[in-house]
Phi, psi and omega in degrees: 000008187309306183287323179297315179298322181298329185274343184283136183282333179191163176298323179300312180296322179298326184295330183249001177247035180291351176273038181219138173242151179207135174174189183286138179270176179209156181271102178223140180300137179283146178284157180281174181250155177299148174222106008281165177292156189284001180240165178264199184291332182215142179204130174236122179243130180240140186232146163276141179244132176229130178246130185241144169275119181244015185294330179266324179200126184268354182294149188298328183273354183237347177294157187248124178286127182242350181201155176218159180185202183221154175215147175222146170245125177237117182252127174083024176300323176216145179230118180227139178051042178062030176246146178256138177270149175222116182247138176232129176235130184223135177215136178221138179237130183274152177307141183279002178267116182295336177292337180264312187255359179061223182290349177277354187308130177067009180273142174241127179239145181225152172226132175230127176227147178230125184227147173234139181213161178288140187288338182258311182276344186061018176292130182283133176265316186208145176217137169223143186214135178235121177250118182243113183253144173289154176290137175241142178295129176076010181228141177291143177271110185259034175303146181207163170232136183224143177225154176213118178254096186284330186259329187268266183287342186054045178232148173239150182221142179228129177230127172277102194286340181268000180293152181300320176231084184301133174234154183249129174261145178231157174208154179277149178250146180290163181278344181296145177295143185221154168257124179279149180308329185296337180252022185305313183293333181275330172296317178297318181298327183285351181265180186280075183271122177199173180297124181089000181281160176216117180232171187207141172205172180241145177231155174253131175252105186292322179300313177297328179299321178289328179290324183267341180084008177210162183300122180262102179245130186239142174275129182248122175262134180242119181243130173278110192263329184188173173254151177204158172258130180243121181264111181246004176125164183292339184302337183291346178297335178289351180245024172086006178283128187278150180284150174233131181252125178293129184295328183273312186264346185065014178287135181261131177224172182229067182290143178262120178289125186227161168253128175282133177231152172247130177247113183215161178294135175268081183191174184294308181266066193278338182070182181287153180267162164275148174240115185241131175260108178264137183294136176271342177251142181289149170270126185239137177211118185056240180262006183265141175223118181242131186250160174050046177290133176289105186274327181212136179231133180227149183205133178251150176240152188226149162254105188064239178261003184268119176285118183242346182207143180223131182242136182233130175247121183240126182300131179239344176193160173210158179213142179248008180231137177292141174287138177261164182304131177084003179234163175241152180286000000 
């Protein structure tokens, strides 16, 4: 985590920007994408978020939950000029007991990002992201808004919105096509992900680009490490997931067969990886079939070699149809 820690503005900011990877990139050919891509015209995935204190013990049965929240991925809410939209909304609230959550107690932090990309190459056209952090005692509030126009002005802008006198920094973007960090999990999903697979792509992290003063592009290696069943609830039966009956207890469950993958920087100072469980069986609803849905996402944070925090995103619902006025999904 040497380089990643150097780039983080505060522990608080690190806690809510876990959907970001950073380290040295490398020149390796990018893997191709599925044809057709594994998703349909519209997809909404909603997740429960749990943040754990692992400073005393990182094992699943002994770590301490210090925060909970929600996250959603919405693909295809709007399509303009042959571009697909991808929206991410994230919110987490820490336990109000300072003995549990420390200086984060009772704080709510949010991230909202809006991205547009080409449907075949997944090249990003535009990205905007707003990180809103609660004030913490003794810590600077590093809330910010960032934009990147890859196709139009080819300019990026960063504003620290909680500053007493906010100022905006700008930088030029290269003309080469790029994948923005905000669609990282979907670029990985679009490749040949399976048990034993190994794929590669590059992403641009605009926030890191402002910290370093140059375009920060990182190589991401995706490895299919194992198979697992992930139980996210009975609701998945509505999407074609079959029931399994325990031979001893006769208890019925609906486990989703998944491939575990690791997404990490392909470089020396690579830092910890994300671990994403993509479904091996398609989710089906009416005439829609969506494959390799990210069912569970996990990420650990470190102080040096010490694991101090672990975040888990667990799928709780999905929809393949847009909600119409006066209706709910």
